[in-house]
Amino acid sequence: MTNSILTLNQVSKRFGAVEALKELSLDVKQGEFLTLLGPSGCGKTTTLRIIAGLELPDSGSVTLQGKDVTNWEPNKRNVNTVFQNYALFPHMDVFHNVAYGLKLKKEKKPVIKQKVEEILNLVQLPGYEKRMPSQLSGGQRQRVAIARALVNNPSVLLLDEPLGALDLQLRRQMQTELKRLQQHLGNTFIYITHDQEEALNMSDRVGVMNAGALEQLGTPDDIYERPATPFAARFIGQSNIFDAVVTGKDGGGTLTLSYAGGTIKAKGEAQPGEVLTLSVRTERVRYEQEDRYGFQLNGIVKSHHYTGGLLRTSLLLSNGDELTVSGMGGGDNRIPTGATVSIQWDPACSIIVERRGTA
């Protein structure tokens, strides 16, 4: 994955008063599984439609395999799209649905037969050629839609929330299948979803989108462990996000900060008096009867919520903030509500997501 296959350069798109994309730049690598992740209205589907040629950008350019395709018609681009609603032809059987694009290219019948059989084997639907879409389950129809898109060997396969209509168990199964297919074929996949689990499970890289812009682009580990903005920290996983004031630093890159009437630690570069917004994942926080890591932060156990293997605890601080702690829970060894506890975490888990000037 060293060569770029697709580049968006400062692409903007407006629909009336709504600015759907704001000078979006994105470089997609050959053979990678890239997911664009974000809430409804963040611009991810508009990005996909511009790549496919279904929308034209107001400004900026789209380069595919070294060629400027910004104004090319959709059928001129070596790109295929899989939609959430499958979009299968109801009057055609599986074979003819999958073969449709090959027939448009005027491939010979023996070639069509061979390619359709090969791709149906890959999506684990051998022997389904004569079945109608109405005779298939939701997962099978989705596999047919994917086969139809892949049989033409597109340079880039675009997937617009293709698993959204499936139940949870089937969706997880299809996540595994999609990643297996992508790795086997070596095609470039660009996947659209608002489901963070899908993004983290399948992707080589994830682009977190918000209000028409990329908040962060990186590997799943980068996105989760090192969120770059408050939005990225809130949207991926569960984080405690709060402001603290730097009161000192040592020579090893450890900061001391004042927060909620106490003292906490963080790793990073900042000056005394600087106000930092920190993100700490809920599973990194610990509460005990004594201080560790140089922390001097107290709180009161407000509540416990047990959700089947996972225990979420809310800790009330002196300034009215609440910190959430999550971890494997159960049994009778919980510190009771109303107890005062010492709160701490590894300073390396304090991620600076914003700098807010000086106090």
CSV table of C-alpha atoms in Angstrom, one decimal:
chain,number,residue,atom,x,y,z
A,1,MET,CA,0.0,0.0,0.0
A,2,THR,CA,2.6,2.5,-1.1
A,3,ASN,CA,1.1,4.0,-4.3
A,4,SER,CA,-1.9,6.3,-4.4
A,5,ILE,CA,-4.8,5.2,-6.5
A,6,LEU,CA,-7.2,8.0,-5.7
A,7,THR,CA,-6.7,11.7,-4.7
A,8,LEU,CA,-9.3,14.3,-3.7
A,9,ASN,CA,-7.7,17.7,-3.7
A,10,GLN,CA,-9.6,20.5,-1.8
A,11,VAL,CA,-13.0,19.3,-2.9
A,12,SER,CA,-15.9,21.5,-1.9
A,13,LYS,CA,-19.7,20.9,-2.4
A,14,ARG,CA,-22.7,23.0,-1.3
A,15,PHE,CA,-26.3,22.1,-1.5
A,16,GLY,CA,-28.1,25.5,-1.2
A,17,ALA,CA,-27.2,26.9,2.2
A,18,VAL,CA,-25.6,23.6,3.4
A,19,GLU,CA,-21.9,23.3,2.9
A,20,ALA,CA,-21.6,19.5,2.6
A,21,LEU,CA,-17.8,19.4,2.0
A,22,LYS,CA,-15.2,22.0,2.9
A,23,GLU,CA,-12.0,21.8,0.8
A,24,LEU,CA,-11.7,18.1,1.6
A,25,SER,CA,-8.3,16.5,0.6
A,26,LEU,CA,-7.8,12.8,0.8
A,27,ASP,CA,-5.2,10.4,-0.6
A,28,VAL,CA,-6.2,6.8,-0.9
A,29,LYS,CA,-3.6,4.1,-1.3
A,30,GLN,CA,-3.6,1.2,-3.8
A,31,GLY,CA,-5.1,-1.9,-2.2
A,32,GLU,CA,-6.2,-0.5,1.1
A,33,PHE,CA,-9.5,-0.7,3.0
A,34,LEU,CA,-10.3,2.9,3.9
A,35,THR,CA,-13.4,3.7,5.9
A,36,LEU,CA,-15.0,7.2,6.2
A,37,LEU,CA,-16.8,7.3,9.5
A,38,GLY,CA,-19.1,9.9,10.9
A,39,PRO,CA,-22.6,10.9,11.9
A,40,SER,CA,-25.4,11.6,9.5
A,41,GLY,CA,-24.9,14.8,7.5
A,42,CYS,CA,-21.1,14.8,8.0
A,43,GLY,CA,-20.4,14.6,4.2
A,44,LYS,CA,-19.2,11.0,3.9
A,45,THR,CA,-21.9,10.0,1.3
A,46,THR,CA,-21.4,13.2,-0.6
A,47,THR,CA,-17.7,12.3,-0.8
A,48,LEU,CA,-18.5,8.8,-2.1
A,49,ARG,CA,-20.9,10.2,-4.7
A,50,ILE,CA,-18.3,12.7,-6.0
A,51,ILE,CA,-15.8,9.8,-6.3
A,52,ALA,CA,-18.4,7.8,-8.2
A,53,GLY,CA,-19.2,10.7,-10.5
A,54,LEU,CA,-22.8,10.9,-9.3
A,55,GLU,CA,-22.2,14.4,-8.0
A,56,LEU,CA,-19.9,17.1,-9.4
A,57,PRO,CA,-17.8,19.2,-6.9
A,58,ASP,CA,-18.2,22.9,-6.8
A,59,SER,CA,-14.4,23.2,-6.6
A,60,GLY,CA,-11.4,20.9,-6.3
A,61,SER,CA,-10.4,17.9,-8.3
A,62,VAL,CA,-10.6,14.1,-8.3
A,63,THR,CA,-7.7,12.1,-9.6
A,64,LEU,CA,-8.1,8.3,-10.3
A,65,GLN,CA,-5.1,6.2,-11.3
A,66,GLY,CA,-3.2,9.4,-12.3
A,67,LYS,CA,-6.0,10.9,-14.4
A,68,ASP,CA,-8.2,13.9,-13.6
A,69,VAL,CA,-11.7,12.4,-13.6
A,70,THR,CA,-13.4,15.3,-11.9
A,71,ASN,CA,-15.9,15.8,-14.8
A,72,TRP,CA,-16.0,12.3,-16.2
A,73,GLU,CA,-19.3,10.5,-16.4
A,74,PRO,CA,-19.8,7.7,-13.9
A,75,ASN,CA,-19.6,5.0,-16.6
A,76,LYS,CA,-16.2,6.3,-17.7
A,77,ARG,CA,-14.6,5.7,-14.3
A,78,ASN,CA,-13.3,2.3,-13.3
A,79,VAL,CA,-15.3,2.5,-10.0
A,80,ASN,CA,-18.3,0.5,-8.8
A,81,THR,CA,-20.7,1.1,-5.9
A,82,VAL,CA,-22.5,-1.2,-3.5
A,83,PHE,CA,-25.6,0.4,-1.9
A,84,GLN,CA,-27.4,-0.4,1.4
A,85,ASN,CA,-30.6,-1.3,-0.5
A,86,TYR,CA,-28.8,-3.8,-2.7
A,87,ALA,CA,-30.3,-2.4,-5.9
A,88,LEU,CA,-30.7,-5.8,-7.5
A,89,PHE,CA,-32.8,-6.3,-10.6
A,90,PRO,CA,-35.9,-8.2,-9.2
A,91,HIS,CA,-36.7,-9.7,-12.6
A,92,MET,CA,-33.2,-11.2,-13.1
A,93,ASP,CA,-31.8,-14.3,-11.4
A,94,VAL,CA,-28.5,-14.2,-9.6
A,95,PHE,CA,-26.4,-15.1,-12.6
A,96,HIS,CA,-27.9,-12.3,-14.8
A,97,ASN,CA,-27.7,-9.8,-12.0
A,98,VAL,CA,-24.0,-10.5,-11.5
A,99,ALA,CA,-23.3,-10.7,-15.3
A,100,TYR,CA,-25.1,-7.5,-16.1
A,101,GLY,CA,-22.0,-5.3,-16.2
A,102,LEU,CA,-20.0,-7.8,-18.2
A,103,LYS,CA,-22.7,-7.9,-20.8
A,104,LEU,CA,-22.6,-4.1,-21.1
A,105,LYS,CA,-18.9,-4.5,-21.8
A,106,LYS,CA,-19.8,-7.0,-24.5
A,107,GLU,CA,-17.7,-9.8,-23.0
A,108,LYS,CA,-18.1,-13.2,-24.7
A,109,LYS,CA,-20.5,-15.7,-23.1
A,110,PRO,CA,-17.8,-18.2,-22.0
A,111,VAL,CA,-15.9,-15.4,-20.3
A,112,ILE,CA,-19.0,-14.2,-18.6
A,113,LYS,CA,-19.9,-17.6,-17.3
A,114,GLN,CA,-16.4,-18.2,-16.0
A,115,LYS,CA,-16.2,-14.8,-14.2
A,116,VAL,CA,-19.6,-15.1,-12.7
A,117,GLU,CA,-18.9,-18.6,-11.3
A,118,GLU,CA,-15.5,-17.4,-9.9
A,119,ILE,CA,-17.0,-14.4,-8.1
A,120,LEU,CA,-19.9,-16.4,-6.7
A,121,ASN,CA,-17.5,-18.9,-5.3
A,122,LEU,CA,-15.6,-16.0,-3.7
A,123,VAL,CA,-18.7,-14.6,-2.0
A,124,GLN,CA,-19.7,-18.2,-1.0
A,125,LEU,CA,-22.8,-18.5,-3.2
A,126,PRO,CA,-21.9,-21.3,-5.6
A,127,GLY,CA,-25.0,-23.0,-7.0
A,128,TYR,CA,-27.2,-19.9,-6.5
A,129,GLU,CA,-27.1,-18.8,-10.2
A,130,LYS,CA,-30.7,-19.5,-10.9
A,131,ARG,CA,-32.3,-18.1,-7.8
A,132,MET,CA,-34.3,-14.9,-7.9
A,133,PRO,CA,-33.5,-12.1,-5.4
A,134,SER,CA,-36.9,-12.7,-3.7
A,135,GLN,CA,-35.7,-16.2,-2.9
A,136,LEU,CA,-32.6,-14.9,-1.0
A,137,SER,CA,-32.0,-13.8,2.5
A,138,GLY,CA,-30.8,-10.2,3.2
A,139,GLY,CA,-27.2,-11.4,3.7
A,140,GLN,CA,-27.3,-13.4,0.4
A,141,ARG,CA,-28.7,-10.4,-1.5
A,142,GLN,CA,-25.9,-8.3,-0.2
A,143,ARG,CA,-23.4,-10.9,-1.3
A,144,VAL,CA,-24.9,-10.8,-4.8
A,145,ALA,CA,-24.7,-7.0,-4.9
A,146,ILE,CA,-21.0,-7.2,-3.9
A,147,ALA,CA,-20.4,-9.9,-6.5
A,148,ARG,CA,-22.0,-7.8,-9.2
A,149,ALA,CA,-19.7,-4.9,-8.3
A,150,LEU,CA,-16.5,-6.9,-8.0
A,151,VAL,CA,-17.0,-9.0,-11.2
A,152,ASN,CA,-15.9,-6.0,-13.3
A,153,ASN,CA,-12.7,-5.7,-11.3
A,154,PRO,CA,-13.0,-2.0,-10.5
A,155,SER,CA,-10.0,0.0,-9.5
A,156,VAL,CA,-12.0,1.2,-6.5
A,157,LEU,CA,-15.0,-0.4,-4.9
A,158,LEU,CA,-17.3,2.1,-3.0
A,159,LEU,CA,-19.5,0.7,-0.3
A,160,ASP,CA,-22.2,3.0,1.0
A,161,GLU,CA,-23.3,1.6,4.4
A,162,PRO,CA,-23.9,-1.8,2.7
A,163,LEU,CA,-24.5,-3.7,6.0
A,164,GLY,CA,-26.9,-1.3,7.6
A,165,ALA,CA,-30.0,-3.3,6.8
A,166,LEU,CA,-28.7,-6.5,8.3
A,167,ASP,CA,-29.1,-7.8,11.9
A,168,LEU,CA,-26.2,-7.5,14.3
A,169,GLN,CA,-25.0,-11.1,14.1
A,170,LEU,CA,-25.1,-11.2,10.3
A,171,ARG,CA,-23.5,-7.8,10.1
A,172,ARG,CA,-20.5,-9.0,12.0
A,173,GLN,CA,-20.2,-12.0,9.8
A,174,MET,CA,-20.3,-9.9,6.7
A,175,GLN,CA,-17.6,-7.6,8.1
A,176,THR,CA,-15.3,-10.6,8.3
A,177,GLU,CA,-16.3,-11.7,4.8
A,178,LEU,CA,-15.8,-8.2,3.3
A,179,LYS,CA,-12.3,-7.9,4.7
A,180,ARG,CA,-11.4,-11.5,3.5
A,181,LEU,CA,-12.6,-10.6,0.0
A,182,GLN,CA,-10.7,-7.3,0.0
A,183,GLN,CA,-7.5,-9.0,1.1
A,184,HIS,CA,-7.9,-11.9,-1.4
A,185,LEU,CA,-8.6,-9.7,-4.4
A,186,GLY,CA,-6.3,-6.7,-3.5
A,187,ASN,CA,-8.9,-4.1,-4.7
A,188,THR,CA,-9.1,-0.8,-3.0
A,189,PHE,CA,-12.3,-0.5,-0.9
A,190,ILE,CA,-13.7,2.8,0.3
A,191,TYR,CA,-16.4,2.1,2.9
A,192,ILE,CA,-18.9,4.5,4.4
A,193,THR,CA,-20.5,3.9,7.8
A,194,HIS,CA,-21.6,5.6,11.1
A,195,ASP,CA,-20.8,2.4,13.0
A,196,GLN,CA,-17.4,2.7,14.8
A,197,GLU,CA,-17.2,-1.1,15.3
A,198,GLU,CA,-17.4,-1.7,11.6
A,199,ALA,CA,-14.7,0.9,11.0
A,200,LEU,CA,-12.3,-0.3,13.6
A,201,ASN,CA,-12.8,-4.0,12.7
A,202,MET,CA,-12.3,-3.9,8.9
A,203,SER,CA,-10.1,-0.9,8.0
A,204,ASP,CA,-6.5,-0.3,7.3
A,205,ARG,CA,-7.2,3.4,7.9
A,206,VAL,CA,-10.2,5.3,9.2
A,207,GLY,CA,-11.2,8.9,8.3
A,208,VAL,CA,-13.3,10.5,10.9
A,209,MET,CA,-15.6,13.2,9.3
A,210,ASN,CA,-17.5,16.0,10.9
A,211,ALA,CA,-19.4,18.9,9.3
A,212,GLY,CA,-17.9,18.3,5.8
A,213,ALA,CA,-14.3,18.0,7.0
A,214,LEU,CA,-11.8,15.3,8.0
A,215,GLU,CA,-11.2,15.5,11.8
A,216,GLN,CA,-8.6,12.8,11.7
A,217,LEU,CA,-7.2,10.2,9.4
A,218,GLY,CA,-5.2,7.2,10.7
A,219,THR,CA,-5.0,3.5,11.5
A,220,PRO,CA,-7.7,2.2,13.9
A,221,ASP,CA,-5.1,2.1,16.7
A,222,ASP,CA,-4.3,5.8,16.0
A,223,ILE,CA,-7.9,6.9,15.9
A,224,TYR,CA,-8.8,5.1,19.1
A,225,GLU,CA,-5.7,5.5,21.2
A,226,ARG,CA,-4.6,8.9,20.1
A,227,PRO,CA,-7.7,11.0,19.1
A,228,ALA,CA,-6.6,14.3,17.6
A,229,THR,CA,-9.7,16.4,18.4
A,230,PRO,CA,-12.5,16.5,21.0
A,231,PHE,CA,-15.0,15.3,18.3
A,232,ALA,CA,-12.8,12.3,17.4
A,233,ALA,CA,-12.4,11.4,21.1
A,234,ARG,CA,-16.2,11.5,21.6
A,235,PHE,CA,-17.3,9.8,18.5
A,236,ILE,CA,-14.9,6.8,18.7
A,237,GLY,CA,-15.4,4.8,21.9
A,238,GLN,CA,-16.1,6.4,25.2
A,239,SER,CA,-13.9,9.1,26.7
A,240,ASN,CA,-13.8,11.4,29.6
A,241,ILE,CA,-13.1,14.9,28.2
A,242,PHE,CA,-12.3,17.8,30.5
A,243,ASP,CA,-10.1,21.0,30.8
A,244,ALA,CA,-7.1,21.2,33.1
A,245,VAL,CA,-4.5,23.8,33.8
A,246,VAL,CA,-0.8,23.1,33.5
A,247,THR,CA,1.0,23.9,36.8
A,248,GLY,CA,4.4,22.3,36.0
A,249,LYS,CA,6.5,19.9,34.0
A,250,ASP,CA,9.5,17.7,34.6
A,251,GLY,CA,12.4,16.9,32.3
A,252,GLY,CA,10.9,13.6,31.2
A,253,GLY,CA,7.9,15.1,29.4
A,254,THR,CA,5.4,14.6,32.3
A,255,LEU,CA,3.0,17.5,32.9
A,256,THR,CA,1.4,18.3,36.3
A,257,LEU,CA,-2.1,19.8,35.9
A,258,SER,CA,-4.7,21.2,38.3
A,259,TYR,CA,-8.2,19.7,37.8
A,260,ALA,CA,-11.3,19.6,40.0
A,261,GLY,CA,-9.4,20.7,43.1
A,262,GLY,CA,-6.8,18.1,42.7
A,263,THR,CA,-3.6,17.2,40.7
A,264,ILE,CA,-3.3,14.9,37.7
A,265,LYS,CA,-0.5,14.0,35.3
A,266,ALA,CA,-0.2,13.8,31.5
A,267,LYS,CA,2.5,13.3,28.9
A,268,GLY,CA,3.1,16.0,26.4
A,269,GLU,CA,4.5,19.5,25.7
A,270,ALA,CA,2.8,22.5,27.3
A,271,GLN,CA,3.7,25.6,29.3
A,272,PRO,CA,2.6,26.4,32.9
A,273,GLY,CA,-0.6,28.3,32.9
A,274,GLU,CA,-1.8,26.7,29.6
A,275,VAL,CA,-5.3,25.3,29.5
A,276,LEU,CA,-5.5,21.8,27.9
A,277,THR,CA,-8.5,19.7,26.9
A,278,LEU,CA,-7.7,16.2,27.8
A,279,SER,CA,-9.3,12.9,26.7
A,280,VAL,CA,-9.0,9.8,28.8
A,281,ARG,CA,-10.7,6.5,27.7
A,282,THR,CA,-13.1,5.2,30.3
A,283,GLU,CA,-11.4,1.8,30.5
A,284,ARG,CA,-8.1,3.5,31.5
A,285,VAL,CA,-9.5,5.2,34.6
A,286,ARG,CA,-9.0,3.5,38.0
A,287,TYR,CA,-10.4,4.3,41.4
A,288,GLU,CA,-8.9,3.0,44.6
A,289,GLN,CA,-8.3,3.8,48.2
A,290,GLU,CA,-4.8,5.3,47.7
A,291,ASP,CA,-3.1,7.6,45.2
A,292,ARG,CA,-0.8,6.4,42.5
A,293,TYR,CA,1.1,7.9,39.5
A,294,GLY,CA,1.5,11.2,41.4
A,295,PHE,CA,-2.3,11.9,41.2
A,296,GLN,CA,-4.1,13.6,44.0
A,297,LEU,CA,-7.7,13.5,42.7
A,298,ASN,CA,-10.7,12.5,44.8
A,299,GLY,CA,-14.2,11.7,43.9
A,300,ILE,CA,-17.4,10.1,45.2
A,301,VAL,CA,-18.8,6.9,43.8
A,302,LYS,CA,-22.1,8.0,42.4
A,303,SER,CA,-23.5,4.9,40.7
A,304,HIS,CA,-22.7,1.5,39.2
A,305,HIS,CA,-24.4,0.2,36.0
A,306,TYR,CA,-23.8,-3.4,35.1
A,307,THR,CA,-24.5,-4.3,31.5
A,308,GLY,CA,-23.6,-8.0,31.2
A,309,GLY,CA,-19.9,-8.4,31.7
A,310,LEU,CA,-19.2,-4.6,31.7
A,311,LEU,CA,-19.4,-2.4,34.7
A,312,ARG,CA,-19.8,1.4,34.3
A,313,THR,CA,-19.2,3.5,37.3
A,314,SER,CA,-19.8,7.2,37.6
A,315,LEU,CA,-17.5,9.3,39.9
A,316,LEU,CA,-18.6,12.7,41.0
A,317,LEU,CA,-15.8,15.3,41.4
A,318,SER,CA,-15.8,18.4,43.6
A,319,ASN,CA,-16.3,20.8,40.6
A,320,GLY,CA,-19.5,18.9,39.5
A,321,ASP,CA,-17.8,17.0,36.7
A,322,GLU,CA,-18.4,13.2,36.4
A,323,LEU,CA,-15.8,10.7,35.2
A,324,THR,CA,-16.9,7.4,33.8
A,325,VAL,CA,-15.0,4.2,34.5
A,326,SER,CA,-15.6,1.0,32.6
A,327,GLY,CA,-14.2,-2.4,32.9
A,328,MET,CA,-15.0,-6.1,33.4
A,329,GLY,CA,-17.4,-6.2,36.4
A,330,GLY,CA,-19.7,-8.3,38.4
A,331,GLY,CA,-19.7,-9.9,41.8
A,332,ASP,CA,-19.8,-8.2,45.2
A,333,ASN,CA,-16.4,-6.5,45.3
A,334,ARG,CA,-17.5,-3.1,44.2
A,335,ILE,CA,-16.7,0.0,46.2
A,336,PRO,CA,-20.1,1.1,47.5
A,337,THR,CA,-21.9,4.2,46.3
A,338,GLY,CA,-21.2,7.3,48.4
A,339,ALA,CA,-17.6,6.2,49.2
A,340,THR,CA,-14.8,8.7,48.6
A,341,VAL,CA,-12.1,7.2,46.3
A,342,SER,CA,-8.8,8.2,44.8
A,343,ILE,CA,-8.9,8.5,41.0
A,344,GLN,CA,-5.9,7.9,38.7
A,345,TRP,CA,-4.7,6.5,35.4
A,346,ASP,CA,-1.4,6.1,33.6
A,347,PRO,CA,-0.3,9.7,32.6
A,348,ALA,CA,0.4,8.4,29.0
A,349,CYS,CA,-3.4,7.8,28.7
A,350,SER,CA,-4.1,11.6,29.1
A,351,ILE,CA,-4.4,12.6,25.4
A,352,ILE,CA,-4.2,16.3,24.6
A,353,VAL,CA,-7.0,17.0,22.1
A,354,GLU,CA,-7.2,20.8,22.2
A,355,ARG,CA,-5.2,23.8,23.5
A,356,ARG,CA,-7.4,26.5,24.9
A,357,GLY,CA,-4.9,29.3,25.7
A,358,THR,CA,-3.9,30.4,29.2
A,359,ALA,CA,-5.8,30.5,32.4
